[in-house]
Protein backbone atom coordinates (compact mmCIF):
# COMPACT_ATOMS: atom_id res chain seq x y z
CA UNK A 1 0.00 0.00 0.00
CA UNK A 2 1.32 3.44 -0.79
CA UNK A 3 0.12 7.00 -0.61
CA UNK A 4 -1.70 7.51 -3.88
CA UNK A 5 -2.59 11.18 -3.71
CA UNK A 6 0.01 13.20 -5.65
CA UNK A 7 -0.21 16.12 -3.23
CA UNK A 8 0.76 13.78 -0.40
CA UNK A 9 4.34 13.88 -1.63
CA UNK A 10 4.72 17.51 -0.56
CA UNK A 11 2.85 17.18 2.72
CA UNK A 12 3.86 15.14 5.73
CA UNK A 13 0.65 13.37 6.47
CA UNK A 14 -2.48 12.36 4.72
CA UNK A 15 -5.96 12.31 6.20
CA UNK A 16 -8.71 10.28 4.54
CA UNK A 17 -12.33 10.83 5.55
CA UNK A 18 -14.92 8.28 4.49
CA UNK A 19 -18.15 10.12 3.70
CA UNK A 20 -20.07 6.89 3.05
CA UNK A 21 -19.16 5.68 6.53
CA UNK A 22 -20.43 8.97 7.97
CA UNK A 23 -23.81 8.49 6.26
CA UNK A 24 -23.94 4.82 7.28
CA UNK A 25 -23.10 5.62 10.93
CA UNK A 26 -25.84 8.25 11.03
CA UNK A 27 -28.31 5.62 9.70
CA UNK A 28 -27.16 3.07 12.29
CA UNK A 29 -27.70 5.59 15.08
CA UNK A 30 -31.15 6.46 13.75
CA UNK A 31 -32.02 2.75 13.63
CA UNK A 32 -31.74 2.68 17.43
CA UNK A 33 -35.10 4.52 17.51
CA UNK A 34 -36.59 4.17 14.01
CA UNK A 35 -39.93 5.79 14.98
CA UNK A 36 -38.34 9.22 15.61
CA UNK A 37 -36.01 11.43 13.57
CA UNK A 38 -32.28 11.52 14.10
CA UNK A 39 -30.41 14.85 14.04
CA UNK A 40 -26.66 15.32 13.62
CA UNK A 41 -24.36 17.31 15.87
CA UNK A 42 -21.74 18.87 13.59
CA UNK A 43 -20.06 21.33 15.94
CA UNK A 44 -16.29 21.92 15.85
CA UNK A 45 -16.17 21.63 12.05
CA UNK A 46 -18.07 18.33 12.19
CA UNK A 47 -15.74 16.88 14.83
CA UNK A 48 -12.73 17.87 12.75
CA UNK A 49 -14.02 16.08 9.65
CA UNK A 50 -15.01 19.21 7.71
CA UNK A 51 -18.49 20.69 8.11
CA UNK A 52 -18.87 21.86 4.52
CA UNK A 53 -18.10 18.38 3.16
CA UNK A 54 -19.98 16.42 5.78
CA UNK A 55 -23.22 18.40 6.09
CA UNK A 56 -24.54 17.80 2.53
CA UNK A 57 -23.75 14.08 2.85
CA UNK A 58 -25.89 13.86 5.97
CA UNK A 59 -28.62 15.90 4.29
CA UNK A 60 -28.67 13.48 1.34
CA UNK A 61 -28.86 10.59 3.82
CA UNK A 62 -32.07 12.17 5.15
CA UNK A 63 -30.90 14.24 8.10
CA UNK A 64 -32.96 17.43 8.45
CA UNK A 65 -31.90 18.80 11.87
CA UNK A 66 -28.36 19.86 12.75
CA UNK A 67 -26.68 21.21 15.86
CA UNK A 68 -23.56 23.38 16.01
CA UNK A 69 -21.98 25.09 19.03
CA UNK A 70 -21.52 28.68 17.83
CA UNK A 71 -23.42 31.12 15.66
CA UNK A 72 -20.33 31.36 13.44
CA UNK A 73 -20.46 27.59 12.86
CA UNK A 74 -24.16 27.95 12.18
CA UNK A 75 -23.49 30.49 9.44
CA UNK A 76 -21.10 28.01 7.76
CA UNK A 77 -23.62 25.19 8.20
CA UNK A 78 -26.34 27.37 6.64
CA UNK A 79 -24.21 27.94 3.53
CA UNK A 80 -24.02 24.16 3.06
CA UNK A 81 -27.59 23.41 4.18
CA UNK A 82 -29.99 26.03 2.81
CA UNK A 83 -33.16 24.23 3.95
CA UNK A 84 -32.09 22.48 7.18
CA UNK A 85 -33.17 23.22 10.74
CA UNK A 86 -30.00 24.36 12.51
CA UNK A 87 -29.75 24.81 16.28
CA UNK A 88 -26.90 26.63 18.02
CA UNK A 89 -26.09 24.80 21.27
CA UNK A 90 -24.23 27.58 23.05
CA UNK A 91 -27.31 29.73 22.73
CA UNK A 92 -27.87 33.43 22.40
CA UNK A 93 -24.47 34.87 23.28
CA UNK A 94 -24.57 38.65 23.77
CA UNK A 95 -24.71 40.40 20.40
CA UNK A 96 -25.22 37.24 18.31
CA UNK A 97 -28.98 37.72 17.81
CA UNK A 98 -28.88 39.52 14.43
CA UNK A 99 -26.48 36.92 12.96
CA UNK A 100 -28.66 34.07 14.23
CA UNK A 101 -31.75 35.67 12.72
CA UNK A 102 -30.04 36.53 9.43
CA UNK A 103 -29.04 32.88 8.88
CA UNK A 104 -32.32 31.44 10.23
CA UNK A 105 -30.43 29.74 13.08
CA UNK A 106 -32.24 28.60 16.21
CA UNK A 107 -30.41 29.28 19.47
CA UNK A 108 -30.73 26.80 22.31
CA UNK A 109 -31.81 29.23 25.01
CA UNK A 110 -30.74 28.48 28.55
CA UNK A 111 -31.67 31.38 30.77
CA UNK A 112 -34.42 33.86 31.43
CA UNK A 113 -32.23 36.66 29.93
CA UNK A 114 -31.78 34.72 26.72
CA UNK A 115 -35.51 34.00 26.49
CA UNK A 116 -36.32 37.68 27.02
CA UNK A 117 -33.78 38.88 24.44
CA UNK A 118 -34.84 36.35 21.81
CA UNK A 119 -38.52 37.14 22.37
CA UNK A 120 -37.72 40.86 22.03
CA UNK A 121 -35.90 40.22 18.74
CA UNK A 122 -38.92 38.25 17.51
CA UNK A 123 -41.10 41.18 18.56
CA UNK A 124 -39.00 43.54 16.42
CA UNK A 125 -39.29 41.14 13.49
CA UNK A 126 -43.04 40.92 13.92
CA UNK A 127 -43.16 37.16 14.67
CA UNK A 128 -41.60 34.77 17.18
CA UNK A 129 -38.30 33.38 15.89
CA UNK A 130 -37.86 29.64 16.50
CA UNK A 131 -35.53 28.42 19.26
CA UNK A 132 -34.94 25.49 21.61
CA UNK A 133 -34.99 25.56 25.40
CA UNK A 134 -32.15 23.88 27.29
CA UNK A 135 -33.07 22.33 30.63
CA UNK A 136 -30.16 21.37 32.87
CA UNK A 137 -30.97 18.03 34.49
CA UNK A 138 -27.60 17.44 36.14
CA UNK A 139 -24.69 18.87 34.17
CA UNK A 140 -24.73 22.26 35.93
CA UNK A 141 -23.36 23.86 32.82
CA UNK A 142 -25.99 25.46 30.57
CA UNK A 143 -29.75 25.68 30.75
CA UNK A 144 -32.64 26.45 33.05
CA UNK A 145 -32.86 24.34 36.19
CA UNK A 146 -35.74 21.86 36.27
CA UNK A 147 -37.71 24.00 38.81
CA UNK A 148 -37.15 27.08 36.61
CA UNK A 149 -38.37 25.21 33.54
CA UNK A 150 -41.43 23.86 35.36
CA UNK A 151 -42.25 27.36 36.65
CA UNK A 152 -42.10 28.79 33.11
CA UNK A 153 -44.42 26.16 31.59
CA UNK A 154 -47.45 27.88 30.09
CA UNK A 155 -45.84 31.32 30.40
CA UNK A 156 -46.48 33.48 27.29
CA UNK A 157 -42.72 34.04 27.14
CA UNK A 158 -42.27 30.46 25.90
CA UNK A 159 -44.39 31.16 22.84
CA UNK A 160 -42.93 34.63 22.33
CA UNK A 161 -39.44 33.08 22.36
CA UNK A 162 -40.53 30.58 19.69
CA UNK A 163 -39.68 27.45 21.71
CA UNK A 164 -40.14 24.46 19.40
CA UNK A 165 -37.80 21.94 21.09
CA UNK A 166 -36.89 21.05 24.67
CA UNK A 167 -33.41 19.75 25.19
CA UNK A 168 -31.26 18.35 27.96
CA UNK A 169 -27.83 16.71 27.97
CA UNK A 170 -26.72 13.48 29.68
CA UNK A 171 -23.88 13.58 32.20
CA UNK A 172 -22.66 9.96 31.90
CA UNK A 173 -24.38 8.40 28.90
CA UNK A 174 -21.30 6.30 28.07
CA UNK A 175 -21.67 4.61 31.49
CA UNK A 176 -25.03 2.84 31.35
CA UNK A 177 -24.82 1.69 34.98
CA UNK A 178 -24.66 5.21 36.41
CA UNK A 179 -27.89 6.04 38.23
CA UNK A 180 -27.71 9.66 37.04
CA UNK A 181 -28.97 8.47 33.62
CA UNK A 182 -32.30 7.37 35.05
CA UNK A 183 -32.62 10.46 37.24
CA UNK A 184 -32.01 12.74 34.24
CA UNK A 185 -34.57 10.86 32.13
CA UNK A 186 -37.16 11.22 34.85
CA UNK A 187 -36.48 14.90 35.44
CA UNK A 188 -36.59 15.60 31.71
CA UNK A 189 -39.82 13.58 31.42
CA UNK A 190 -41.38 15.78 34.12
CA UNK A 191 -40.46 18.87 32.10
CA UNK A 192 -41.77 17.42 28.82
CA UNK A 193 -45.14 16.67 30.44
CA UNK A 194 -45.35 20.31 31.55
CA UNK A 195 -44.87 21.46 27.93
CA UNK A 196 -47.41 19.40 25.96
CA UNK A 197 -46.93 19.48 22.22
CA UNK A 198 -43.26 20.50 22.31
CA UNK A 199 -40.87 17.69 21.32
CA UNK A 200 -37.89 16.75 23.48
CA UNK A 201 -34.34 15.63 22.78
CA UNK A 202 -31.95 14.04 25.29
CA UNK A 203 -29.84 11.37 23.57
CA UNK A 204 -26.28 12.04 22.45
CA UNK A 205 -24.33 9.22 20.74
CA UNK A 206 -24.14 6.96 23.79
CA UNK A 207 -27.66 7.97 24.80
CA UNK A 208 -28.93 6.39 21.56
CA UNK A 209 -27.90 3.03 23.10
CA UNK A 210 -29.52 3.55 26.51
CA UNK A 211 -32.97 2.36 25.46
CA UNK A 212 -36.45 3.72 25.00
CA UNK A 213 -36.63 6.00 28.02
CA UNK A 214 -33.91 8.23 26.60
CA UNK A 215 -35.01 8.60 22.99
CA UNK A 216 -37.95 11.02 23.41
CA UNK A 217 -38.66 12.75 20.07
CA UNK A 218 -35.27 13.42 18.47
CA UNK A 219 -31.88 11.68 18.67
CA UNK A 220 -28.92 14.03 18.83
CA UNK A 221 -25.66 12.14 18.22
CA UNK A 222 -22.33 13.62 17.20
CA UNK A 223 -19.19 11.62 17.98
CA UNK A 224 -20.44 8.22 16.80
CA UNK A 225 -21.35 9.63 13.37
CA UNK A 226 -17.62 10.24 12.99
CA UNK A 227 -16.65 6.71 13.98
CA UNK A 228 -16.22 7.05 17.75
CA UNK A 229 -17.52 4.21 19.90
CA UNK A 230 -20.85 5.16 21.52
CA UNK A 231 -20.78 1.90 23.52
CA UNK A 232 -17.38 1.79 25.26
CA UNK A 233 -18.69 -1.14 27.32
CA UNK A 234 -18.62 -3.27 24.17
CA UNK A 235 -17.15 -3.29 20.67
CA UNK A 236 -17.74 -0.34 18.37
CA UNK A 237 -20.93 -0.66 16.27
CA UNK A 238 -19.82 2.21 13.99
CA UNK A 239 -17.79 2.15 10.82
CA UNK A 240 -14.40 3.88 10.98
CA UNK A 241 -14.42 7.30 9.30
CA UNK A 242 -10.95 8.75 9.69
CA UNK A 243 -7.64 7.36 8.51
CA UNK A 244 -4.40 9.24 9.23
CA UNK A 245 -1.19 8.17 7.53
CA UNK A 246 2.27 9.73 7.54
CA UNK A 247 5.18 8.67 5.43
CA UNK A 248 8.52 7.51 6.78
CA UNK A 249 11.17 10.19 6.18
CA UNK A 250 14.17 8.16 7.29
CA UNK A 251 15.12 4.81 8.83
CA UNK A 252 18.21 4.26 11.00
CA UNK A 253 19.76 1.60 13.19
CA UNK A 254 20.77 2.49 16.73
CA UNK A 255 22.86 0.65 19.30
CA UNK A 256 21.97 -0.29 22.86
CA UNK A 257 21.99 2.81 25.05
CA UNK A 258 21.58 5.33 22.21
CA UNK A 259 19.03 8.06 22.93
CA UNK A 260 16.30 9.25 20.57
CA UNK A 261 14.54 12.61 20.33
CA UNK A 262 14.61 15.63 22.65
CA UNK A 263 16.25 15.08 26.02
CA UNK A 264 16.99 11.48 24.94
CA UNK A 265 13.80 10.61 26.77
CA UNK A 266 14.03 7.11 25.28
CA UNK A 267 17.14 4.97 25.19
CA UNK A 268 17.49 1.87 23.08
CA UNK A 269 17.32 -1.22 25.31
CA UNK A 270 19.28 -3.09 22.63
CA UNK A 271 20.03 -2.75 18.94
CA UNK A 272 16.97 -1.20 17.36
CA UNK A 273 15.73 0.12 14.02
CA UNK A 274 13.98 3.48 14.19
CA UNK A 275 11.80 5.23 11.61
CA UNK A 276 11.05 8.95 11.68
CA UNK A 277 7.61 10.04 10.45
CA UNK A 278 6.70 13.38 8.89
CA UNK A 279 4.04 14.24 11.44
CA UNK A 280 4.14 15.82 14.88
CA UNK A 281 2.11 17.63 17.46
CA UNK A 282 1.69 20.64 15.15
CA UNK A 283 -0.41 18.31 12.99
CA UNK A 284 -2.76 17.57 15.86
CA UNK A 285 -1.16 14.32 16.96
CA UNK A 286 -0.94 14.85 20.73
CA UNK A 287 2.48 15.08 22.37
CA UNK A 288 1.01 13.32 25.38
CA UNK A 289 1.09 10.09 23.34
CA UNK A 290 4.91 10.18 23.55
CA UNK A 291 6.12 6.76 24.70
CA UNK A 292 2.55 5.44 24.75
CA UNK A 293 1.04 5.52 21.26
CA UNK A 294 1.62 3.26 18.28
CA UNK A 295 1.57 3.43 14.51
CA UNK A 296 1.09 0.55 12.07
CA UNK A 297 3.80 -0.13 9.53
CA UNK A 298 2.90 -2.92 7.12
CA UNK A 299 0.24 -3.92 9.64
CA UNK A 300 2.76 -4.25 12.51
CA UNK A 301 2.10 -2.09 15.59
CA UNK A 302 5.26 -0.05 16.21
CA UNK A 303 5.66 1.91 19.45
CA UNK A 304 6.23 5.66 19.42
CA UNK A 305 9.54 6.22 21.20
CA UNK A 306 10.92 9.38 22.75
CA UNK A 307 9.15 12.70 22.83
CA UNK A 308 6.89 13.62 19.91
CA UNK A 309 8.35 16.71 18.20
CA UNK A 310 6.48 19.51 16.48
CA UNK A 311 6.87 17.96 13.01
CA UNK A 312 8.28 14.48 13.63
CA UNK A 313 7.52 11.23 15.42
CA UNK A 314 10.04 8.43 16.01
CA UNK A 315 8.86 4.82 15.82
CA UNK A 316 10.61 1.63 16.85
CA UNK A 317 10.17 -0.39 13.64
CA UNK A 318 12.50 -3.27 14.60
CA UNK A 319 9.62 -5.73 14.13
CA UNK A 320 8.29 -4.16 10.91
CA UNK A 321 10.38 -5.47 7.99
CA UNK A 322 8.60 -3.28 5.42
CA UNK A 323 9.71 -0.02 7.09
CA UNK A 324 11.61 2.11 4.61
CA UNK A 325 11.72 5.68 3.35
CA UNK A 326 8.43 6.69 1.72
CA UNK A 327 6.40 3.84 3.27
CA UNK A 328 3.24 4.99 5.03
CA UNK A 329 2.65 4.48 8.73
CA UNK A 330 -0.97 4.48 9.92
CA UNK A 331 -1.56 6.61 13.01
CA UNK A 332 -5.37 6.37 12.99
CA UNK A 333 -7.09 3.53 11.15
CA UNK A 334 -7.38 -0.26 11.07
CA UNK A 335 -6.78 -1.54 14.62
CA UNK A 336 -5.86 1.98 15.82
CA UNK A 337 -9.32 3.51 16.19
CA UNK A 338 -9.83 7.05 17.46
CA UNK A 339 -10.84 5.79 20.90
CA UNK A 340 -7.62 3.83 21.40
CA UNK A 341 -5.50 6.71 20.09
CA UNK A 342 -7.25 9.01 22.58
CA UNK A 343 -6.64 6.52 25.37
CA UNK A 344 -2.92 6.28 24.52
CA UNK A 345 -2.70 10.07 24.69
CA UNK A 346 -4.40 10.20 28.08
CA UNK A 347 -7.50 11.81 26.58
CA UNK A 348 -10.64 10.80 24.67
CA UNK A 349 -11.22 10.16 20.99
CA UNK A 350 -13.35 13.32 20.83
CA UNK A 351 -10.24 15.42 21.45
CA UNK A 352 -8.26 13.49 18.83
CA UNK A 353 -10.93 14.12 16.17
CA UNK A 354 -11.51 17.77 16.98
CA UNK A 355 -7.74 18.35 17.11
CA UNK A 356 -7.15 16.95 13.61
CA UNK A 357 -4.84 19.42 11.98
CA UNK A 358 -5.24 21.46 8.86
CA UNK A 359 -1.66 20.88 7.82
CA UNK A 360 -1.97 17.63 5.95
CA UNK A 361 -3.68 16.69 2.72
CA UNK A 362 -7.31 15.85 3.23
CA UNK A 363 -8.96 13.42 0.93
CA UNK A 364 -12.68 12.67 0.99
CA UNK A 365 -13.71 9.26 -0.30
CA UNK A 366 -16.99 7.43 -0.60
CA UNK A 367 -15.45 4.36 1.01
CA UNK A 368 -12.05 3.62 2.55
CA UNK A 369 -11.95 -0.03 1.52
C1 LIG B 1 -21.75 17.67 21.74
C2 LIG B 1 -23.15 17.54 22.16
C3 LIG B 1 -23.93 16.48 21.70
C4 LIG B 1 -23.36 15.33 20.91
O1 LIG B 1 -22.69 14.49 21.83
P1 LIG B 1 -21.87 13.20 21.34
O2 LIG B 1 -21.42 12.58 22.61
O3 LIG B 1 -20.75 13.72 20.52
O4 LIG B 1 -22.80 12.36 20.57
C5 LIG B 1 -25.28 16.48 22.02
N1 LIG B 1 -25.81 17.46 22.78
C6 LIG B 1 -25.08 18.47 23.29
C7 LIG B 1 -25.72 19.48 24.15
C8 LIG B 1 -23.73 18.54 23.00
O5 LIG B 1 -22.99 19.54 23.51
Coordinates of N, CA and C in Angstrom, one line a residue, residues 201-290:
X201 N -35.5 16.3 23.2 CA -34.3 15.6 22.8 C -33.3 15.5 23.9
X202 N -32.9 14.3 24.2 CA -32.0 14.0 25.3 C -30.7 13.2 24.9
X203 N -30.9 12.4 23.8 CA -29.8 11.4 23.6 C -28.7 11.9 22.7
X204 N -27.5 11.9 23.3 CA -26.3 12.0 22.5 C -25.9 10.7 21.9
X205 N -24.7 10.5 21.4 CA -24.3 9.2 20.7 C -24.6 8.0 21.7
X206 N -24.0 8.1 22.9 CA -24.1 7.0 23.8 C -25.6 6.8 24.3
X207 N -26.3 8.0 24.4 CA -27.7 8.0 24.8 C -28.5 7.2 23.8
X208 N -28.1 7.1 22.6 CA -28.9 6.4 21.6 C -28.9 4.9 21.9
X209 N -28.0 4.5 22.7 CA -27.9 3.0 23.1 C -28.4 2.8 24.5
X210 N -29.1 3.7 25.1 CA -29.5 3.5 26.5 C -31.0 3.1 26.6
X211 N -31.6 2.9 25.4 CA -33.0 2.4 25.5 C -34.0 3.4 25.3
X212 N -35.3 2.9 25.3 CA -36.5 3.7 25.0 C -36.6 5.0 25.8
X213 N -36.3 4.9 27.1 CA -36.6 6.0 28.0 C -35.9 7.3 27.7
X214 N -34.8 7.1 26.9 CA -33.9 8.2 26.6 C -34.3 8.9 25.3
X215 N -34.9 8.1 24.4 CA -35.0 8.6 23.0 C -35.9 9.9 22.9
X216 N -37.0 9.9 23.6 CA -37.9 11.0 23.4 C -38.3 11.2 21.9
X217 N -38.1 12.5 21.4 CA -38.7 12.7 20.1 C -37.6 13.0 19.0
X218 N -36.3 13.1 19.4 CA -35.3 13.4 18.5 C -33.9 12.9 19.0
X219 N -33.2 12.1 18.3 CA -31.9 11.7 18.7 C -30.9 12.8 18.3
X220 N -29.8 12.9 19.0 CA -28.9 14.0 18.8 C -27.4 13.6 18.9
X221 N -27.0 12.6 18.1 CA -25.7 12.1 18.2 C -24.7 13.0 17.5
X222 N -23.4 13.0 17.9 CA -22.3 13.6 17.2 C -21.2 12.6 17.0
X223 N -20.4 12.4 18.0 CA -19.2 11.6 18.0 C -19.3 10.3 17.2
X224 N -20.4 9.5 17.4 CA -20.4 8.2 16.8 C -20.6 8.3 15.3
X225 N -21.2 9.4 14.8 CA -21.4 9.6 13.4 C -20.0 9.6 12.8
X226 N -19.0 10.1 13.5 CA -17.6 10.2 13.0 C -16.7 9.1 13.4
X227 N -17.4 8.0 13.8 CA -16.7 6.7 14.0 C -16.3 6.4 15.4
X228 N -16.5 7.3 16.3 CA -16.2 7.0 17.8 C -17.2 6.0 18.3
X229 N -16.7 5.3 19.3 CA -17.5 4.2 19.9 C -18.5 4.8 20.9
X230 N -19.8 4.7 20.6 CA -20.8 5.2 21.5 C -21.1 4.2 22.7
X231 N -20.5 3.0 22.5 CA -20.8 1.9 23.5 C -19.4 1.4 24.0
X232 N -18.7 2.2 24.8 CA -17.4 1.8 25.3 C -17.4 0.5 26.1
X233 N -18.6 0.1 26.6 CA -18.7 -1.1 27.3 C -18.7 -2.4 26.4
X234 N -18.8 -2.2 25.1 CA -18.6 -3.3 24.2 C -18.0 -2.8 22.9
X235 N -17.9 -3.7 21.9 CA -17.2 -3.3 20.7 C -17.9 -2.2 19.9
X236 N -17.2 -1.5 19.0 CA -17.7 -0.3 18.4 C -18.7 -0.7 17.3
X237 N -20.0 -0.3 17.3 CA -20.9 -0.7 16.3 C -20.8 0.3 15.1
X238 N -19.9 1.2 15.1 CA -19.8 2.2 14.0 C -18.8 1.8 13.0
X239 N -18.9 2.3 11.8 CA -17.8 2.1 10.8 C -16.7 3.2 11.0
X240 N -15.4 2.9 10.8 CA -14.4 3.9 11.0 C -14.5 4.9 9.9
X241 N -14.2 6.2 10.2 CA -14.4 7.3 9.3 C -13.1 7.9 8.9
X242 N -12.2 8.0 9.9 CA -10.9 8.7 9.7 C -9.8 7.8 9.6
X243 N -8.9 8.1 8.6 CA -7.6 7.4 8.5 C -6.5 8.4 8.4
X244 N -5.5 8.3 9.2 CA -4.4 9.2 9.2 C -3.1 8.5 9.0
X245 N -2.5 8.8 7.9 CA -1.2 8.2 7.5 C -0.1 9.2 7.4
X246 N 1.1 8.9 7.8 CA 2.3 9.7 7.5 C 3.4 8.9 6.9
X247 N 4.2 9.5 6.1 CA 5.2 8.7 5.4 C 6.5 8.7 6.2
X248 N 7.2 7.6 6.1 CA 8.5 7.5 6.8 C 9.5 8.4 6.0
X249 N 10.2 9.3 6.8 CA 11.2 10.2 6.2 C 12.6 9.6 6.2
X250 N 12.8 8.7 7.2 CA 14.2 8.2 7.3 C 14.1 7.0 8.2
X251 N 15.0 6.0 7.9 CA 15.1 4.8 8.8 C 16.6 4.7 9.3
X252 N 16.8 4.4 10.5 CA 18.2 4.3 11.0 C 18.3 3.2 12.0
X253 N 19.5 2.6 12.2 CA 19.8 1.6 13.2 C 20.5 2.3 14.3
X254 N 20.1 1.9 15.6 CA 20.8 2.5 16.7 C 21.3 1.3 17.6
X255 N 22.3 1.7 18.4 CA 22.9 0.6 19.3 C 22.3 0.7 20.7
X256 N 22.4 -0.3 21.5 CA 22.0 -0.3 22.9 C 22.5 1.0 23.6
X257 N 21.6 1.6 24.3 CA 22.0 2.8 25.1 C 21.9 4.1 24.3
X258 N 21.7 4.1 23.0 CA 21.6 5.3 22.2 C 20.3 6.0 22.6
X259 N 20.3 7.3 22.7 CA 19.0 8.1 22.9 C 18.3 8.4 21.6
X260 N 17.0 8.8 21.7 CA 16.3 9.3 20.6 C 15.4 10.4 21.0
X261 N 15.4 11.5 20.1 CA 14.5 12.6 20.3 C 15.0 13.5 21.4
X262 N 14.3 14.6 21.7 CA 14.6 15.6 22.6 C 14.8 15.0 24.0
X263 N 15.9 15.5 24.7 CA 16.3 15.1 26.0 C 16.6 13.6 26.1
X264 N 16.7 12.9 25.0 CA 17.0 11.5 24.9 C 16.1 10.8 25.9
X265 N 14.8 11.2 25.8 CA 13.8 10.6 26.8 C 13.7 9.1 26.7
X266 N 14.0 8.6 25.5 CA 14.0 7.1 25.3 C 15.4 6.7 25.0
X267 N 15.8 5.5 25.5 CA 17.1 5.0 25.2 C 16.9 3.5 24.7
X268 N 17.7 3.2 23.7 CA 17.5 1.9 23.1 C 17.9 0.8 24.1
X269 N 17.0 -0.1 24.4 CA 17.3 -1.2 25.3 C 18.2 -2.3 24.7
X270 N 18.4 -2.2 23.4 CA 19.3 -3.1 22.6 C 19.4 -2.5 21.2
X271 N 20.0 -3.2 20.3 CA 20.0 -2.8 18.9 C 18.6 -2.6 18.4
X272 N 18.3 -1.5 17.8 CA 17.0 -1.2 17.4 C 17.0 -0.5 16.0
X273 N 15.9 -0.6 15.3 CA 15.7 0.1 14.0 C 14.6 1.2 14.3
X274 N 14.9 2.4 14.0 CA 14.0 3.5 14.2 C 13.6 4.1 12.9
X275 N 12.3 4.5 12.8 CA 11.8 5.2 11.6 C 11.2 6.6 12.1
X276 N 11.5 7.6 11.3 CA 11.1 9.0 11.7 C 9.9 9.3 10.7
X277 N 8.8 9.7 11.3 CA 7.6 10.0 10.5 C 7.5 11.5 10.3
X278 N 7.0 12.0 9.2 CA 6.7 13.4 8.9 C 5.4 13.8 9.5
X279 N 5.2 13.8 10.8 CA 4.0 14.2 11.4 C 4.4 14.5 12.9
X280 N 3.8 15.5 13.5 CA 4.1 15.8 14.9 C 3.0 16.5 15.6
X281 N 3.2 17.1 16.7 CA 2.1 17.6 17.5 C 1.5 18.8 16.8
X282 N 2.3 19.5 15.9 CA 1.7 20.6 15.2 C 0.6 20.2 14.1
X283 N 0.6 18.9 13.9 CA -0.4 18.3 13.0 C -1.6 17.8 13.8
X284 N -1.6 18.0 15.1 CA -2.8 17.6 15.9 C -2.6 16.2 16.5
X285 N -1.4 15.6 16.3 CA -1.2 14.3 17.0 C -0.6 14.6 18.3
X286 N -1.3 14.3 19.4 CA -0.9 14.8 20.7 C 0.4 14.4 21.3
X287 N 1.2 15.4 21.8 CA 2.5 15.1 22.4 C 2.4 14.2 23.6
X288 N 1.2 14.2 24.2 CA 1.0 13.3 25.4 C 1.0 11.8 25.0
X289 N 1.0 11.5 23.7 CA 1.1 10.1 23.3 C 2.5 9.6 23.2
X290 N 3.5 10.5 23.6 CA 4.9 10.2 23.5 C 5.1 9.0 24.4

